[in-house]
GROMACS .gro file of C-alpha atoms in nm:
model
   78
    1MET     CA    1   0.477  -1.889   0.898
    2ASN     CA    2   0.439  -1.850   0.523
    3VAL     CA    3   0.590  -1.575   0.306
    4PHE     CA    4   0.268  -1.371   0.310
    5GLU     CA    5   0.249  -1.364   0.690
    6ALA     CA    6   0.621  -1.284   0.717
    7VAL     CA    7   0.592  -0.988   0.479
    8LYS     CA    8   0.281  -0.851   0.651
    9GLN     CA    9   0.452  -0.869   0.991
   10SER     CA   10   0.774  -0.701   0.876
   11VAL     CA   11   0.657  -0.426   0.635
   12THR     CA   12   0.367  -0.184   0.677
   13THR     CA   13   0.179  -0.043   0.381
   14ARG     CA   14   0.305   0.302   0.480
   15GLN     CA   15   0.669   0.185   0.471
   16ALA     CA   16   0.620   0.023   0.131
   17ALA     CA   17   0.448   0.332  -0.013
   18GLU     CA   18   0.727   0.559   0.107
   19HIS     CA   19   0.990   0.319  -0.029
   20TYR     CA   20   0.827   0.329  -0.372
   21GLY     CA   21   0.814   0.710  -0.379
   22ILE     CA   22   0.468   0.795  -0.250
   23HIS     CA   23   0.470   1.094  -0.014
   24VAL     CA   24   0.287   1.009   0.309
   25GLY     CA   25   0.204   1.290   0.549
   26ARG     CA   26   0.258   1.276   0.925
   27ASN     CA   27  -0.107   1.184   0.965
   28GLY     CA   28  -0.063   0.878   0.741
   29MET     CA   29  -0.258   1.028   0.451
   30ALA     CA   30  -0.142   1.024   0.087
   31CYS     CA   31  -0.278   1.092  -0.259
   32CYS     CA   32  -0.418   0.767  -0.393
   33PRO     CA   33  -0.213   0.622  -0.681
   34PHE     CA   34  -0.516   0.427  -0.808
   35HIS     CA   35  -0.723   0.726  -0.923
   36ASN     CA   36  -0.668   1.091  -1.017
   37ASP     CA   37  -0.631   1.227  -0.664
   38LYS     CA   38  -0.541   1.591  -0.600
   39THR     CA   39  -0.580   1.587  -0.221
   40PRO     CA   40  -0.479   1.305   0.014
   41SER     CA   41  -0.766   1.058   0.046
   42MET     CA   42  -0.576   0.736   0.121
   43LYS     CA   43  -0.495   0.632   0.479
   44LEU     CA   44  -0.178   0.424   0.510
   45ASP     CA   45  -0.073   0.228   0.816
   46GLN     CA   46  -0.063  -0.151   0.856
   47ARG     CA   47  -0.327  -0.161   0.580
   48TYR     CA   48  -0.447   0.099   0.331
   49HIS     CA   49  -0.786   0.244   0.253
   50CYS     CA   50  -0.881   0.513   0.002
   51PHE     CA   51  -1.187   0.714   0.099
   52GLY     CA   52  -1.217   0.838  -0.261
   53CYS     CA   53  -1.220   0.520  -0.469
   54GLY     CA   54  -1.259   0.252  -0.201
   55ALA     CA   55  -0.927   0.075  -0.268
   56ASP     CA   56  -0.843  -0.129   0.040
   57GLY     CA   57  -0.608  -0.405   0.149
   58ASP     CA   58  -0.280  -0.505   0.306
   59VAL     CA   59   0.077  -0.431   0.198
   60ILE     CA   60   0.082  -0.720  -0.052
   61ASP     CA   61  -0.246  -0.606  -0.209
   62PHE     CA   62  -0.105  -0.252  -0.233
   63ILE     CA   63   0.211  -0.350  -0.422
   64ALA     CA   64   0.019  -0.596  -0.640
   65ALA     CA   65  -0.227  -0.323  -0.743
   66LEU     CA   66   0.043  -0.057  -0.781
   67TYR     CA   67   0.252  -0.267  -1.021
   68GLY     CA   68  -0.005  -0.502  -1.172
   69LEU     CA   69   0.144  -0.809  -1.005
   70GLY     CA   70  -0.003  -1.122  -0.856
   71LYS     CA   71   0.006  -1.157  -0.479
   72LYS     CA   72   0.298  -1.401  -0.487
   73GLU     CA   73   0.507  -1.172  -0.709
   74ALA     CA   74   0.424  -0.872  -0.489
   75ALA     CA   75   0.527  -1.061  -0.174
   76VAL     CA   76   0.857  -1.162  -0.335
   77GLN     CA   77   0.920  -0.802  -0.447
   78LEU     CA   78   0.870  -0.682  -0.090
   0.00000   0.00000   0.00000
């Protein structure tokens, strides 16, 4: 198992978002940090998907996009 697989199996996108200060509702919805979002349009669970801007991916993609990191740096940060 490589570092990417290990991270994806141990941390959900929802857990990472909450850890980094994004409020996630009980239904798994949050305001998207990738566009000016006033109402929750991003679904967070094992992966994430924004119904407003189309952002989509796994936990590593989420942290990479949130902080402008490469996938390797995002995996290490997680």
